[in-house]
Short mmCIF file of C-alpha atoms and ligand atoms in Angstrom, two decimals:
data_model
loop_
_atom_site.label_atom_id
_atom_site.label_comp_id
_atom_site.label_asym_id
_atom_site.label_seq_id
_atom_site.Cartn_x
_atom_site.Cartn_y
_atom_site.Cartn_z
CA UNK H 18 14.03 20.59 -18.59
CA UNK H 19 15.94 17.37 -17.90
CA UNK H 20 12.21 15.13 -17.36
CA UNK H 21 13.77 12.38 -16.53
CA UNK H 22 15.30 13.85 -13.33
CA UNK H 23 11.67 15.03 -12.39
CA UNK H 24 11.11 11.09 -11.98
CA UNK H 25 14.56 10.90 -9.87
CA UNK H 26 14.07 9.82 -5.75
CA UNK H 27 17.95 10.60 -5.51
CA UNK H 28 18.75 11.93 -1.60
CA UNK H 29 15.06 11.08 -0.27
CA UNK H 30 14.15 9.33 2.09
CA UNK H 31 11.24 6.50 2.17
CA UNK H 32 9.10 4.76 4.79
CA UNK H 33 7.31 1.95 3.02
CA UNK H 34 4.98 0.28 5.76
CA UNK H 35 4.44 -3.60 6.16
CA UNK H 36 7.11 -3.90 3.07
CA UNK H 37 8.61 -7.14 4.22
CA UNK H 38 7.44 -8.70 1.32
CA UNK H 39 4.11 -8.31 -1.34
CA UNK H 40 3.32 -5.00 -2.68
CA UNK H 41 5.23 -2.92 -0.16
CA UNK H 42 8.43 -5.02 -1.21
CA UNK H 43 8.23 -4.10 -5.05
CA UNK H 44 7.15 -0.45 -4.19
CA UNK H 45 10.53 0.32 -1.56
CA UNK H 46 12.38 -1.32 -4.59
CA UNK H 47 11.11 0.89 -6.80
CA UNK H 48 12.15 3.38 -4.68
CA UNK H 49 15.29 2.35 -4.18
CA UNK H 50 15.85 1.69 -7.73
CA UNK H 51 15.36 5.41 -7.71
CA UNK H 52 17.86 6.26 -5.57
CA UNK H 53 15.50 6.74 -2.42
CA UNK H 54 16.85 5.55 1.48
CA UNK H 55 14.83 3.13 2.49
CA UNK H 56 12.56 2.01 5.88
CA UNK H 57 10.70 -0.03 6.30
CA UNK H 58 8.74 -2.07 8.93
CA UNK H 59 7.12 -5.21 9.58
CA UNK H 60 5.85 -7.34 13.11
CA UNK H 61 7.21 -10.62 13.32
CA UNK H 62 11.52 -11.70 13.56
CA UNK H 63 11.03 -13.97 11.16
CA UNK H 64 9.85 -11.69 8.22
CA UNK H 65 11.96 -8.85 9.45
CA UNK H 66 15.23 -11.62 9.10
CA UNK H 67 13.77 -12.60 5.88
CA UNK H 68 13.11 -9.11 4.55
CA UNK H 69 16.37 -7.76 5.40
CA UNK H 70 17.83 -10.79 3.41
CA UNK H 71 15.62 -10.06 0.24
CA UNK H 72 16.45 -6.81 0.11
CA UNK H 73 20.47 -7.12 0.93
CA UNK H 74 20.21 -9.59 -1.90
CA UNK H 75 19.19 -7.10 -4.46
CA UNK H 76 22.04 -4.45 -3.14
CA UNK H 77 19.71 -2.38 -1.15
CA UNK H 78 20.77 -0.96 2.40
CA UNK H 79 17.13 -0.95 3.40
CA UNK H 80 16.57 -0.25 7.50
CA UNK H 81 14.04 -2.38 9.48
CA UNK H 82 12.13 -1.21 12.01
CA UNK H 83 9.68 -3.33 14.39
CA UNK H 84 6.53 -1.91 14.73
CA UNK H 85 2.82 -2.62 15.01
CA UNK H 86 1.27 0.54 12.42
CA UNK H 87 -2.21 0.10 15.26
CA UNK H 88 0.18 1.46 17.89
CA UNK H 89 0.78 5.14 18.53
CA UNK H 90 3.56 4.97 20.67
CA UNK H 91 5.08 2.59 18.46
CA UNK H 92 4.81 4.79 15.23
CA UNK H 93 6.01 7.64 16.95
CA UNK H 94 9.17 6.09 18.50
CA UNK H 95 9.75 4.37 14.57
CA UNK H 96 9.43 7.60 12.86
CA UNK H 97 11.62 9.39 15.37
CA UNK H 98 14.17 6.42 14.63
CA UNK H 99 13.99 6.69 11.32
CA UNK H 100 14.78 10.63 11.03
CA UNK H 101 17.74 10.03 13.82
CA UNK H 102 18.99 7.52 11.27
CA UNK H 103 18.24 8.69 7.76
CA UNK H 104 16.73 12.27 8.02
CA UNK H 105 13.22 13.39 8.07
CA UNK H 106 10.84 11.43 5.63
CA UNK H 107 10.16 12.95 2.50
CA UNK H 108 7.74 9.95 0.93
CA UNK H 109 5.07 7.86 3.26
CA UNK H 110 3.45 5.02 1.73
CA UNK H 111 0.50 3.40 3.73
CA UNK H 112 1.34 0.25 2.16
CA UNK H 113 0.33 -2.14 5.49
CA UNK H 114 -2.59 -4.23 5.55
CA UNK H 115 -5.08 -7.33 5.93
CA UNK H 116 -7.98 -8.16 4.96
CA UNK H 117 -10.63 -10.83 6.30
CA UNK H 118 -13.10 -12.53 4.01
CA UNK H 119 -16.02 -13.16 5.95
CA UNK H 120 -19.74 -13.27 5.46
CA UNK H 121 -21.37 -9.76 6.84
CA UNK H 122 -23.67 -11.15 8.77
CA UNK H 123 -21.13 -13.82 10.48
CA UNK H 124 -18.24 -11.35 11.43
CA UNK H 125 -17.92 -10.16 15.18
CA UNK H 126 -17.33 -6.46 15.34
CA UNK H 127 -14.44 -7.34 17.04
CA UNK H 128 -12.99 -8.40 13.25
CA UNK H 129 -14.52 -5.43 11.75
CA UNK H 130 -12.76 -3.50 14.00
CA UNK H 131 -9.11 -5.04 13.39
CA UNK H 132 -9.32 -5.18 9.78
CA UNK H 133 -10.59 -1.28 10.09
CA UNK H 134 -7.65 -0.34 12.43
CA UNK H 135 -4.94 -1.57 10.32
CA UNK H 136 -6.38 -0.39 6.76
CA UNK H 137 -7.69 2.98 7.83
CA UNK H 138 -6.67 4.08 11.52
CA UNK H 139 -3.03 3.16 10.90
CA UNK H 140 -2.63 5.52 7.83
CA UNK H 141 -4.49 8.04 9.67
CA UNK H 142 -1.55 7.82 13.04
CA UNK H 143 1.30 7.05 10.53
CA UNK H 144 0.50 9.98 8.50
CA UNK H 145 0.05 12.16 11.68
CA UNK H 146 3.60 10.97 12.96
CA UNK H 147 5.06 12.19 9.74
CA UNK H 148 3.23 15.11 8.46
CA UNK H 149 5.08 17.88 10.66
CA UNK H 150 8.70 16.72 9.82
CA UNK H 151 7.51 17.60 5.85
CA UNK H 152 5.50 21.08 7.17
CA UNK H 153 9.07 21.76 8.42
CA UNK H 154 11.06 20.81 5.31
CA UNK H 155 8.46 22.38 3.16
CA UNK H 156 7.61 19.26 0.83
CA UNK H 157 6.30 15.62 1.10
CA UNK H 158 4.57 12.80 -0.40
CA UNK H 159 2.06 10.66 0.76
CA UNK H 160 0.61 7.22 -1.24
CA UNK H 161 -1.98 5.38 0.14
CA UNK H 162 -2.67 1.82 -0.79
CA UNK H 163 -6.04 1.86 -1.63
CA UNK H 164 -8.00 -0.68 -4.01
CA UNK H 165 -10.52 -2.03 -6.14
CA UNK H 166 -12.61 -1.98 -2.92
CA UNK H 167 -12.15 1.71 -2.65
CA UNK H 168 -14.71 1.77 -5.30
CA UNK H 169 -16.41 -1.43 -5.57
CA UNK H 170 -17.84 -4.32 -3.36
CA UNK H 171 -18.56 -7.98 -2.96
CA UNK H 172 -19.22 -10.43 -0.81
CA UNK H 173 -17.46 -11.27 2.36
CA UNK H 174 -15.03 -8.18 2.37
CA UNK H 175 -17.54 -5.89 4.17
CA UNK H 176 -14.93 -4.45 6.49
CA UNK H 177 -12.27 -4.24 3.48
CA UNK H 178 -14.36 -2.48 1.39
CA UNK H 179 -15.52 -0.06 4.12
CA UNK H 180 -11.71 0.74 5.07
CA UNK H 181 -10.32 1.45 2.06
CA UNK H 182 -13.81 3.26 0.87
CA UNK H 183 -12.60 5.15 4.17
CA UNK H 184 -8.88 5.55 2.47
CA UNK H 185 -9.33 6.88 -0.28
CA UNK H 186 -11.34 9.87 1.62
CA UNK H 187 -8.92 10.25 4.21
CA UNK H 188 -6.40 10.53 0.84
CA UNK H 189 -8.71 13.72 -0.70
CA UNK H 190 -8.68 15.21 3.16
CA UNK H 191 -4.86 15.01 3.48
CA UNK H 192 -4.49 16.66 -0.10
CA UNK H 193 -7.28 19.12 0.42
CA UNK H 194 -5.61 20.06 3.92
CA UNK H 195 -2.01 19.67 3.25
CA UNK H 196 -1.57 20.64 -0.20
CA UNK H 197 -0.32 24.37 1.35
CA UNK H 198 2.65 23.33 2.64
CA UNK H 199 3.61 21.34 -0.63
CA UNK H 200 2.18 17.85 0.57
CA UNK H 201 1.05 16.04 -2.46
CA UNK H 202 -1.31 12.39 -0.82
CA UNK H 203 -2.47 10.34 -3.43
CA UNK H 204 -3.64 6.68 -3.61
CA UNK H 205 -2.45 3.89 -5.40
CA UNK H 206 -4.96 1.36 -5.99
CA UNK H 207 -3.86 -2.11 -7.49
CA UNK H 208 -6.32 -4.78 -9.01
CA UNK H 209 -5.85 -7.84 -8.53
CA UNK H 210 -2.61 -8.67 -7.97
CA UNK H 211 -0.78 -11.94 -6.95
CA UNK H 212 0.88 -11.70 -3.86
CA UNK H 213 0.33 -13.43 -0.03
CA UNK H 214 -2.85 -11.68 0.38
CA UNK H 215 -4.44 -13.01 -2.46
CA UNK H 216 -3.05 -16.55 -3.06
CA UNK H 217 -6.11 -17.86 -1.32
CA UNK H 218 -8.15 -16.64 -4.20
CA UNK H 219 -6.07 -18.42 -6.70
CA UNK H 220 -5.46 -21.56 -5.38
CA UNK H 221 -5.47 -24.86 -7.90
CA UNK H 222 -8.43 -26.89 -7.20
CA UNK H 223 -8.29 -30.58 -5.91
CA UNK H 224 -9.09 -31.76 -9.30
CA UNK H 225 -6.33 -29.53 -10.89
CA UNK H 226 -8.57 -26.75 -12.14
CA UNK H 227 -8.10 -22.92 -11.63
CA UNK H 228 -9.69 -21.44 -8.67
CA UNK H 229 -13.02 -20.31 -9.65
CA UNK H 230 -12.12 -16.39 -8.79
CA UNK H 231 -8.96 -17.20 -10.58
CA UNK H 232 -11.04 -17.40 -13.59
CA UNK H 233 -13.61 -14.74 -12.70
CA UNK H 234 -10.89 -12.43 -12.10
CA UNK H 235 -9.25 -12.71 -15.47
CA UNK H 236 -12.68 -12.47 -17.34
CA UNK H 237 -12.97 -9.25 -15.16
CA UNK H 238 -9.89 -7.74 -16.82
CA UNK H 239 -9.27 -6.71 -20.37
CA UNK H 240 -5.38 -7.44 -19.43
CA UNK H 241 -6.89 -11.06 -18.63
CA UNK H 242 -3.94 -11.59 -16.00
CA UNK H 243 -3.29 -11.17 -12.18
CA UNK H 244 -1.09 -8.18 -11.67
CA UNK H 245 2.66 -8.60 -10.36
CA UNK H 246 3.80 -6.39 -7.96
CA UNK H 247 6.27 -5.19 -10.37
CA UNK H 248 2.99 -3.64 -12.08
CA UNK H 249 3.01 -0.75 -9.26
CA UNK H 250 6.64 0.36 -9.10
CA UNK H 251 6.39 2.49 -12.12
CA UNK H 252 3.46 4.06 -11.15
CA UNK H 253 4.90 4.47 -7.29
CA UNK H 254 7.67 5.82 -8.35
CA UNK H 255 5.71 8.53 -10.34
CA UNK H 256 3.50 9.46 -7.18
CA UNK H 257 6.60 9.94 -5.15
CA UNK H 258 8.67 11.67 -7.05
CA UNK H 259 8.65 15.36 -8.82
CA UNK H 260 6.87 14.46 -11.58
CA UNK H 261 3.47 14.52 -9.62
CA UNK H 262 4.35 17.72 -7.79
CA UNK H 263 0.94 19.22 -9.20
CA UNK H 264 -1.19 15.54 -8.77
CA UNK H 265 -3.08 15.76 -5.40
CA UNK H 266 -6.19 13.53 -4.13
CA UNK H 267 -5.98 11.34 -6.85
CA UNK H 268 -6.74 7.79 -6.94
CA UNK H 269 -3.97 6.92 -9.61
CA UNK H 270 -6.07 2.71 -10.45
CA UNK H 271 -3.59 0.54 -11.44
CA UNK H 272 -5.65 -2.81 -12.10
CA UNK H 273 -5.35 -4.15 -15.69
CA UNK H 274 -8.56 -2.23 -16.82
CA UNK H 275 -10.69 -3.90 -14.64
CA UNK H 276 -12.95 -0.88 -13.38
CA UNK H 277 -13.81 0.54 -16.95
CA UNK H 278 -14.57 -3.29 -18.20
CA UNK H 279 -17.70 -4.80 -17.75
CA UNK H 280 -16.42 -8.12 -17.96
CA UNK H 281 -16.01 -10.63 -21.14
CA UNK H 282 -19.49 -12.36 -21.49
CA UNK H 283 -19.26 -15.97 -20.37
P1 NAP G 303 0.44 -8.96 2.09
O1 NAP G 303 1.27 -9.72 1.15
O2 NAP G 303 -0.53 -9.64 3.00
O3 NAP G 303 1.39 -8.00 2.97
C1 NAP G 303 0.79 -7.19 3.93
C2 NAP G 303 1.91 -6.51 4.69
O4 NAP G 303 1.32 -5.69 5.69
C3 NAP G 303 2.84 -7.49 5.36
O5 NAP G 303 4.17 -7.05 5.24
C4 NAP G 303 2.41 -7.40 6.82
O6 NAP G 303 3.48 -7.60 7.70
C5 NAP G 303 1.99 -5.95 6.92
N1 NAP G 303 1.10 -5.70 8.06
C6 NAP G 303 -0.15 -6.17 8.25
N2 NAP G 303 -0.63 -5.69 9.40
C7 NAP G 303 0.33 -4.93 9.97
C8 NAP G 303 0.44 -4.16 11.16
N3 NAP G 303 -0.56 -4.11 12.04
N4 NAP G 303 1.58 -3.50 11.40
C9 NAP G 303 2.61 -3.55 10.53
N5 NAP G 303 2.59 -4.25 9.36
C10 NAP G 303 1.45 -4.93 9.10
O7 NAP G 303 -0.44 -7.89 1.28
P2 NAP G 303 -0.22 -7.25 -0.16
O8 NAP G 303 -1.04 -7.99 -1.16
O9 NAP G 303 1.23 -7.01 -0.40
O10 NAP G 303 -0.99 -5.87 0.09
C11 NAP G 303 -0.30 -4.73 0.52
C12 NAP G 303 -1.31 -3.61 0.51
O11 NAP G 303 -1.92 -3.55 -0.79
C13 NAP G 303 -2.46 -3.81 1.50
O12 NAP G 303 -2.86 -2.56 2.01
C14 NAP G 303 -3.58 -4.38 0.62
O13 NAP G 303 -4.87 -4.09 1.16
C15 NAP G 303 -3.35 -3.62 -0.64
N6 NAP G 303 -3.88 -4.21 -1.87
C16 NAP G 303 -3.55 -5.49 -2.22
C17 NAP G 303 -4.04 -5.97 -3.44
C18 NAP G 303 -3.73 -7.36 -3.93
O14 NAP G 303 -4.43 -7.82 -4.86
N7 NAP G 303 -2.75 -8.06 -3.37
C19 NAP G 303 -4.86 -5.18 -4.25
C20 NAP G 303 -5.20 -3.90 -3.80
C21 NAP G 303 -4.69 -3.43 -2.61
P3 NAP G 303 3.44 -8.78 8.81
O15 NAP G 303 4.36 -9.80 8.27
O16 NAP G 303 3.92 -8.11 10.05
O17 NAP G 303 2.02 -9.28 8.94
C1 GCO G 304 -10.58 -9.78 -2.58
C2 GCO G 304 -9.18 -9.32 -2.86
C3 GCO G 304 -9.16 -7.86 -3.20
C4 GCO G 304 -7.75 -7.43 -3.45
C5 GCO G 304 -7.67 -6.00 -3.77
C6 GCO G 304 -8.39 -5.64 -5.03
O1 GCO G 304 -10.76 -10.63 -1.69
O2 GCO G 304 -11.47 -9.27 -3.26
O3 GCO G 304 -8.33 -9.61 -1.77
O4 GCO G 304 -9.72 -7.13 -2.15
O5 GCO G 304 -6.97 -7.64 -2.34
O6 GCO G 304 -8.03 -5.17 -2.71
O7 GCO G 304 -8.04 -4.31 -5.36
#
């Protein structure tokens, strides 16, 4: 058995979601690195101009698609697009999201709410949109984006927390109900890694000095680094491809060590 092929994305195709740029970026150039067709989607002109750019720039013909992953209508119309133009999807990842960090007891419900639509309802009507095309071809793969916060908490990321909690059950369901028709879902879940999303938490202090949760975050790891987003391809790639064809409702953690470590004494 040729393993290497079993790792091969050749003649698939991908929808990454919200992979303008970040994680979903490095993940749909895994993928095409892999010799996956790519789509992708994103909200706003300017990082669907931007996008397109990155990705022409490193030789990959990957398709755009504007679309808000809250919106039904909108995901349906994308993923009917998207098999008119490339074929039926074969690999999903739930890759878009936000988070808000707020104080519990300070955020309206009306925050809760978005943060929860985007991290947890969207996967739920993207994977709906896109389950039935692999019933009918008899195979598929789904990765959700889950995260540290799929197993742990801390202040001000109650809604977070409680979506991707959320995820990574909605990623067991999906495996536990779709596994029959050769649907592997499994989750991804980076650490800390440093992309848009997080640059907040690693900003250089007014008097020069590391962020505070800069530092806390490296004692907190026994790699004692941010991830890149170049951490997750390998591991993406894995989940979508062959290789996994018998991995279903796993949580595959790929954070430096940070959830077996109990973190370097001060
Ligand atoms: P990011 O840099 O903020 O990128 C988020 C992406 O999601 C953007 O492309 C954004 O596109 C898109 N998006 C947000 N809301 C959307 C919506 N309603 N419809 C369509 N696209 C939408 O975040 P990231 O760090 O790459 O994170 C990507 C995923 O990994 C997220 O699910 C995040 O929770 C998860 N994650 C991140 C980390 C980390 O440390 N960075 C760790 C664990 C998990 P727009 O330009 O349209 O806003
Ligand atoms: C935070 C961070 C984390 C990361 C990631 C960790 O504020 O704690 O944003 O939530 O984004 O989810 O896995």
């Amino acid at each position: 058995m040729d393993i290497m092929k079993s790792f091969s994305l050749e003649g698939k195709v991908a929808l990454v979601t919200g992979a303008a740029y970040g994680i979903g970026f490095a993940i749909a150039e895994a993928y095409a690195n892999a010799g996956a067709k790519i789509a992708f989607n994103c909200r706003g002109k300017e990082h669907m101009e931007k996008a397109l750019a990155a990705y022409a720039e490193k030789g990959i013909d990957a398709k755009g698609y504007f679309c808000d992953v809250t919106d039904e209508e909108q995901v349906v119309k994308m993923v009917a697009d998207i098999e008119n133009e490339l074929g039926t999807i074969d690999i999903l990842v739930n890759n878009a999201g936000i988070i808000k960090r707020i104080p519990m007891h300070e955020m309206s419900a009306d925050e809760f709410r978005q943060v929860v639509d985007i991290d947890l309802n969207a996967p739920f009507i993207v994977s709906k949109a896109v389950i039935p095309g692999m019933m009918k071809k008899g195979h598929g793969k789904i990765i959700n984006v889950c995260s540290m916060m799929s197993e742990l908490g801390r202040e001000t990321v109650s809604a977070y927390a409680a979506a991707k909690g959320g995820l990574k059950m909605l990623t067991k369901n999906i495996a536990s109900e779709y596994g029959e028709y050769n649907i592997q879902c499994n989750g991804i879940g980076p650490g800390y890694i440093a992309t848009p999303q997080t640059a907040p938490l690693r900003e250089t202090q007014p008097d020069g000095s590391r962020h505070p949760f800069d530092k806390f975050i490296i004692g907190k790891t026994p790699a004692a680094r941010w991830g890149d987003p170049e951490d997750l391809m390998g591991p993406a790639v894995f989940l979508a491809s062959d290789a996994s064809n018998f991995v279903n409702g796993h949580i595959l953690y790929v954070d430096g060590g940070i959830l077996a470590y109990i973190g370097k004494q001060p």
